[in-house]
Coordinates of C-alpha atoms in Angstrom, one line a residue:
M13 CA 99.5 108.0 183.8
S14 CA 96.5 110.4 183.4
S15 CA 98.4 113.3 185.1
E16 CA 101.4 112.8 182.8
V17 CA 99.1 112.8 179.7
A18 CA 97.4 115.9 180.9
V19 CA 100.7 117.7 181.3
E20 CA 101.7 117.2 177.7
P21 CA 99.2 119.7 176.1
G22 CA 100.3 122.3 178.6
R23 CA 104.0 121.7 177.7
M24 CA 103.1 122.0 174.0
R25 CA 101.3 125.3 174.5
S26 CA 104.3 126.6 176.5
W27 CA 106.7 125.6 173.8
L28 CA 104.6 127.2 171.1
A29 CA 104.3 130.4 173.2
A30 CA 108.1 130.5 173.4
H31 CA 108.5 129.9 169.7
P32 CA 106.1 132.3 167.9
L33 CA 107.3 131.3 164.4
A34 CA 106.4 127.6 165.1
S35 CA 103.1 128.6 166.6
Y36 CA 102.3 130.7 163.5
A37 CA 103.2 127.7 161.2
V38 CA 101.1 125.3 163.2
R39 CA 98.1 127.6 163.2
R40 CA 98.5 128.4 159.5
F41 CA 98.8 124.8 158.6
G42 CA 95.7 123.9 160.6
L43 CA 93.8 126.7 158.8
Y44 CA 95.1 125.4 155.5
L45 CA 93.7 121.9 156.2
V46 CA 90.3 123.3 157.1
E47 CA 90.2 125.5 153.9
L48 CA 91.3 122.5 151.8
W49 CA 88.6 120.3 153.2
G50 CA 85.9 123.0 152.9
A51 CA 86.8 123.8 149.3
V52 CA 86.9 120.2 148.2
T53 CA 83.5 119.6 149.9
V54 CA 81.9 122.6 148.2
A55 CA 83.2 121.5 144.8
F56 CA 81.9 117.9 145.3
F57 CA 78.3 119.0 146.1
F58 CA 78.3 121.7 143.5
F59 CA 79.1 119.4 140.6
R60 CA 77.0 116.6 142.0
L61 CA 73.9 118.9 142.0
I62 CA 74.3 119.7 138.2
P63 CA 71.2 118.3 136.4
G64 CA 71.8 115.3 134.2
D65 CA 72.7 111.6 134.4
P66 CA 76.1 110.8 133.0
I67 CA 75.7 107.0 133.2
Q68 CA 72.4 107.0 131.3
T69 CA 74.0 109.2 128.6
F70 CA 77.1 106.9 128.5
I71 CA 74.9 103.8 128.2
Q72 CA 72.8 105.4 125.4
T73 CA 76.1 106.0 123.5
L74 CA 77.1 102.4 123.9
Q75 CA 73.6 101.2 122.7
Q76 CA 74.2 102.9 119.4
N77 CA 76.9 100.3 118.7
Y78 CA 75.7 97.4 120.8
V79 CA 72.3 95.8 121.4
Y80 CA 71.1 95.3 125.0
N81 CA 67.9 93.8 126.3
A82 CA 66.1 95.7 129.0
Q83 CA 67.2 93.4 131.8
A84 CA 70.8 93.5 130.8
S85 CA 70.8 97.2 130.3
A86 CA 69.5 97.8 133.8
A87 CA 72.2 95.5 135.2
V88 CA 74.9 97.4 133.3
I89 CA 73.6 100.7 134.5
E90 CA 73.6 99.6 138.1
R91 CA 77.2 98.3 137.7
Y92 CA 78.4 101.5 136.2
R93 CA 76.7 103.6 139.0
S94 CA 78.6 101.6 141.6
E95 CA 81.9 101.8 139.7
F96 CA 81.6 105.6 139.3
G97 CA 80.4 106.1 142.9
L98 CA 77.0 107.4 141.9
D99 CA 74.9 104.8 143.8
G100 CA 73.2 105.7 147.1
N101 CA 72.3 109.1 148.4
L102 CA 74.4 112.2 148.0
F103 CA 75.9 112.0 151.5
S104 CA 77.0 108.4 151.1
Q105 CA 78.5 109.3 147.7
Y106 CA 80.5 112.1 149.5
L107 CA 81.8 109.7 152.2
H108 CA 82.7 107.1 149.6
Y109 CA 84.5 109.7 147.5
M110 CA 86.5 111.2 150.4
Y111 CA 87.5 107.7 151.6
R112 CA 88.6 106.7 148.1
V113 CA 90.7 109.9 147.6
L114 CA 92.3 110.0 151.0
F115 CA 93.0 106.4 151.7
Q116 CA 93.2 104.8 148.3
Q117 CA 94.5 107.7 146.2
D118 CA 92.0 106.9 143.5
L119 CA 89.7 109.3 141.7
G120 CA 87.8 106.5 140.0
P121 CA 87.4 105.8 136.2
S122 CA 87.0 108.5 133.7
L123 CA 84.2 108.7 131.2
L124 CA 86.5 110.5 128.8
N125 CA 88.6 107.4 128.3
Y126 CA 86.9 104.5 130.1
P127 CA 88.2 102.5 131.9
T128 CA 91.3 104.6 132.3
P129 CA 91.5 106.1 135.8
A130 CA 90.7 109.8 136.0
Q131 CA 94.1 110.5 137.6
D132 CA 95.9 109.1 134.6
V133 CA 93.9 111.3 132.3
I134 CA 94.7 114.3 134.4
M135 CA 98.4 113.4 134.7
R136 CA 98.7 113.1 130.9
A137 CA 97.3 116.7 130.5
L138 CA 99.1 118.2 133.5
P139 CA 102.6 118.6 131.9
W140 CA 101.2 120.5 128.9
T141 CA 99.4 123.0 131.2
V142 CA 102.4 123.4 133.5
G143 CA 104.8 123.6 130.6
L144 CA 102.9 126.1 128.6
L145 CA 100.8 128.1 131.0
G146 CA 103.1 127.8 134.0
L147 CA 106.2 129.1 132.2
S148 CA 104.2 131.8 130.5
A149 CA 102.8 133.0 133.8
V150 CA 106.3 133.1 135.4
L151 CA 107.7 134.9 132.3
A152 CA 104.9 137.4 132.3
W153 CA 105.4 138.1 136.1
V154 CA 109.1 138.6 135.8
I155 CA 108.9 140.9 132.7
G156 CA 105.9 142.9 134.1
L157 CA 107.7 143.3 137.5
L158 CA 110.9 144.7 135.9
V159 CA 109.3 146.9 133.3
G160 CA 106.7 148.2 135.8
A161 CA 109.5 149.1 138.2
L162 CA 111.3 151.0 135.4
A163 CA 108.1 152.7 134.3
G164 CA 107.5 153.9 137.8
W165 CA 111.2 154.9 138.4
R166 CA 111.2 157.0 135.2
R167 CA 107.7 158.4 135.5
G168 CA 107.2 161.5 133.5
K169 CA 109.6 160.4 130.7
A170 CA 108.2 159.9 127.3
G171 CA 109.1 156.2 127.0
A172 CA 107.7 155.4 130.5
D173 CA 104.5 157.2 129.8
L174 CA 104.0 155.5 126.5
V175 CA 104.5 152.1 128.0
T176 CA 102.1 152.9 130.8
N177 CA 99.4 154.2 128.5
L178 CA 99.7 151.2 126.3
A179 CA 99.4 148.9 129.3
I180 CA 96.3 150.7 130.5
A181 CA 94.7 150.3 127.1
L182 CA 95.5 146.6 126.7
S183 CA 95.7 145.1 130.2
H184 CA 92.0 144.2 130.2
V185 CA 91.9 142.6 126.8
P186 CA 90.9 138.9 127.2
Y187 CA 93.5 136.3 126.5
Y188 CA 91.4 134.6 123.9
F189 CA 90.7 137.9 122.0
L190 CA 94.4 138.5 121.7
A191 CA 94.9 134.8 120.8
L192 CA 92.4 135.2 117.9
I193 CA 94.2 138.3 116.6
L194 CA 97.6 136.6 116.8
T195 CA 96.2 133.5 115.1
F196 CA 94.7 135.5 112.3
V197 CA 97.9 137.5 111.6
F198 CA 100.7 135.0 112.2
A199 CA 98.9 131.7 111.3
Y200 CA 96.5 132.6 108.5
Q201 CA 97.8 135.8 106.9
L202 CA 101.5 135.4 107.2
A203 CA 101.5 131.6 107.7
W204 CA 104.6 131.8 109.9
L205 CA 103.2 129.7 112.8
P206 CA 100.8 126.8 113.2
A207 CA 97.3 127.6 114.5
R208 CA 96.4 124.4 116.4
S209 CA 97.8 121.4 118.2
A210 CA 100.9 121.1 120.6
Y211 CA 103.4 119.7 118.1
N212 CA 103.8 118.3 114.7
A213 CA 101.7 115.0 114.5
R214 CA 104.3 113.5 112.2
L215 CA 107.0 113.6 114.9
T216 CA 107.4 111.0 117.7
P217 CA 107.4 112.7 121.2
G218 CA 110.8 112.5 122.7
I219 CA 113.9 114.5 123.6
S220 CA 115.2 115.4 120.2
P221 CA 116.0 118.8 118.5
E222 CA 113.2 118.3 116.0
F223 CA 110.5 117.6 118.6
V224 CA 111.7 120.4 120.9
F225 CA 111.7 122.9 118.1
S226 CA 108.2 121.7 117.2
L227 CA 107.0 122.2 120.8
L228 CA 108.4 125.8 120.8
K229 CA 106.9 126.6 117.4
Y230 CA 103.4 125.3 118.2
G231 CA 103.4 126.8 121.7
L232 CA 104.5 130.2 120.7
L233 CA 101.1 131.7 119.8
P234 CA 99.2 130.4 122.9
S235 CA 102.2 131.5 125.1
L236 CA 102.3 135.0 123.6
S237 CA 98.6 135.5 124.1
I238 CA 99.1 134.8 127.8
V239 CA 102.4 136.6 128.3
V240 CA 101.5 139.8 126.6
I241 CA 98.3 140.4 128.6
G242 CA 100.0 139.2 131.8
V243 CA 102.9 141.6 131.3
F244 CA 100.6 144.6 131.0
S245 CA 98.7 143.6 134.1
W246 CA 101.8 143.1 136.3
L247 CA 103.4 146.3 134.8
L248 CA 100.5 148.5 136.0
S249 CA 100.3 146.9 139.5
T250 CA 104.1 147.2 140.0
R251 CA 104.2 150.8 138.8
M252 CA 101.3 151.6 141.2
L253 CA 103.4 150.2 144.1
M254 CA 106.6 151.8 142.9
V255 CA 105.4 155.5 142.6
P256 CA 104.5 156.0 146.4
V257 CA 107.8 154.4 147.4
L258 CA 109.8 157.0 145.5
G259 CA 108.8 159.7 148.0
E260 CA 110.0 157.8 151.0
D261 CA 112.8 159.4 153.2
Y262 CA 115.1 156.4 153.0
L263 CA 115.4 156.8 149.2
T264 CA 116.2 160.5 149.7
Y265 CA 118.8 159.4 152.2
A266 CA 120.3 156.9 149.8
Q267 CA 120.5 159.5 147.1
A268 CA 122.2 161.9 149.6
K269 CA 124.8 159.2 150.3
G270 CA 125.7 159.2 146.6
L271 CA 124.5 155.7 145.8
R272 CA 124.0 154.9 142.1
P273 CA 120.5 155.1 140.8
R274 CA 120.6 151.5 139.7
K275 CA 121.5 150.3 143.2
I276 CA 118.8 152.5 144.8
L277 CA 116.2 151.0 142.4
T278 CA 117.2 147.4 142.8
K279 CA 118.2 147.3 146.5
Y280 CA 115.7 149.7 148.0
A281 CA 112.7 150.7 145.8
L282 CA 112.1 147.4 144.0
R283 CA 112.5 145.4 147.2
N284 CA 109.5 147.1 148.7
C285 CA 107.4 146.4 145.6
Y286 CA 108.1 142.8 144.8
L287 CA 106.9 141.4 148.1
P288 CA 103.2 142.2 147.5
Q289 CA 103.7 141.0 143.9
V290 CA 105.0 137.7 145.1
T291 CA 101.8 137.2 147.2
A292 CA 99.7 138.2 144.2
F293 CA 101.5 135.8 142.0
G294 CA 100.8 132.9 144.4
I295 CA 97.1 133.8 144.3
S296 CA 97.2 133.9 140.5
L297 CA 98.6 130.4 140.2
G298 CA 95.0 129.0 140.1
F299 CA 94.6 130.6 136.7
I300 CA 97.3 128.2 135.4
F301 CA 94.7 125.5 135.7
N302 CA 91.4 127.1 135.0
G303 CA 91.9 130.7 133.9
N304 CA 93.0 130.0 130.3
V305 CA 90.6 127.3 129.3
L306 CA 89.5 129.2 126.1
V307 CA 93.2 129.6 125.0
E308 CA 93.7 125.8 125.2
Q309 CA 90.4 125.2 123.4
L310 CA 91.2 127.7 120.7
F311 CA 94.6 126.2 119.9
N312 CA 93.5 122.6 120.6
Y313 CA 96.2 122.3 123.2
P314 CA 96.0 119.0 125.2
G315 CA 96.1 120.6 128.7
L316 CA 94.0 120.6 131.8
G317 CA 91.7 123.4 130.5
A318 CA 90.7 121.4 127.4
T319 CA 90.4 118.2 129.5
L320 CA 88.0 120.1 132.0
V321 CA 85.8 121.4 129.1
N322 CA 85.5 117.9 127.6
A323 CA 84.7 116.4 131.0
I324 CA 82.0 119.0 131.7
Q325 CA 80.3 118.3 128.4
I326 CA 79.7 114.6 129.3
L327 CA 79.4 115.2 133.1
D328 CA 82.5 113.2 133.9
F329 CA 82.4 113.9 137.6
N330 CA 85.6 112.0 138.5
T331 CA 87.7 114.0 136.0
I332 CA 85.9 117.3 136.8
L333 CA 86.6 116.9 140.5
G334 CA 90.1 115.8 139.9
V335 CA 91.0 118.9 137.9
T336 CA 89.1 121.2 140.2
N337 CA 90.6 119.8 143.4
L338 CA 94.1 120.0 141.8
A339 CA 93.5 123.7 141.2
I340 CA 92.3 124.1 144.7
F341 CA 95.3 122.3 146.1
A342 CA 97.7 124.3 144.0
V343 CA 96.3 127.7 145.0
L344 CA 95.9 126.9 148.8
T345 CA 99.4 125.3 148.9
A346 CA 101.0 128.2 147.2
N347 CA 99.4 130.6 149.6
L348 CA 100.5 128.5 152.5
I349 CA 104.1 128.5 151.4
L350 CA 103.9 132.3 150.8
D351 CA 102.4 132.9 154.2
L352 CA 105.2 130.9 155.8
L353 CA 108.0 132.5 153.8
L354 CA 106.7 136.1 154.0
P355 CA 107.8 136.8 157.6
L356 CA 111.3 135.6 156.6
L357 CA 111.4 137.7 153.5
D358 CA 110.0 140.8 155.1
P359 CA 110.8 141.6 158.7
R360 CA 107.9 144.0 158.9
V361 CA 105.5 141.1 158.7
K362 CA 104.8 139.9 162.3
Y363 CA 104.2 136.2 162.2
W364 CA 103.0 136.1 165.8
R365 CA 99.9 138.2 165.1

């Protein structure tokens, strides 16, 4: 029996050696698990070391409306510490938190809306962030990729140079600064669009033309502040990748064959530019969760960014860690998927290395 068991690892290694793509996937997935565990662990200890006692602050808030005697107050504090996983030393808190997350799929209660579980608070905010920021990020990437490719393809032309110079001037403008300008112009001066909230409070959320129109109307300003700056950033990076490609021999050969310029651009030049941009877009997905916090705060948008800020203000560790770990999971998972797909998209990438 022991000899049969000992043979199995050798067979597995031989099989992986004969299938380099599977070997690459296994190694990459193992690295992904290590990175995920390390990032979650660092986030846990980082936020736990922040000075302050959230339970004591929470109890003091309750005491403004209710009267406790000293003995009852101490008992209540002890109960809340146990419920929020704050009793014991830091290492025991970490072990209890990891066990609860991995085996019970429970983040614990949220101080923002006690006794609602933190995962419920996060899941209520997640659709708003994905719907607004996610779609805005995808739209900015697509527009920036196409316009940047055209700007590089037609370099030296007046229109292409104008777009490029405009992008250089505005690509580093913060999202929130552009959001302030758009709000001042379109909400306060022209009064065309609302300045705050996600939809008209007089409407009942649901799938109806009135509610959908309200969502689009209220989400236009925050979305524009993200899309415009994002387009300029992707435009510059795509143009930077496009210009060196235009001097390659295979493009000269394609032109000599008499291929149409549009086909050369889309089938040859752009194909060698969008692969690095796909990888960069996967890395930027984390900003969907935590890179546009000020935009959500400015427009009072009920997304994860606003939830994270409110949780940090009262040291709601369960909600803070939930949002942070969700961003970590999204970024690492997106990069894992891209790493697995890139050898299939680009034959030049050697997955066995």
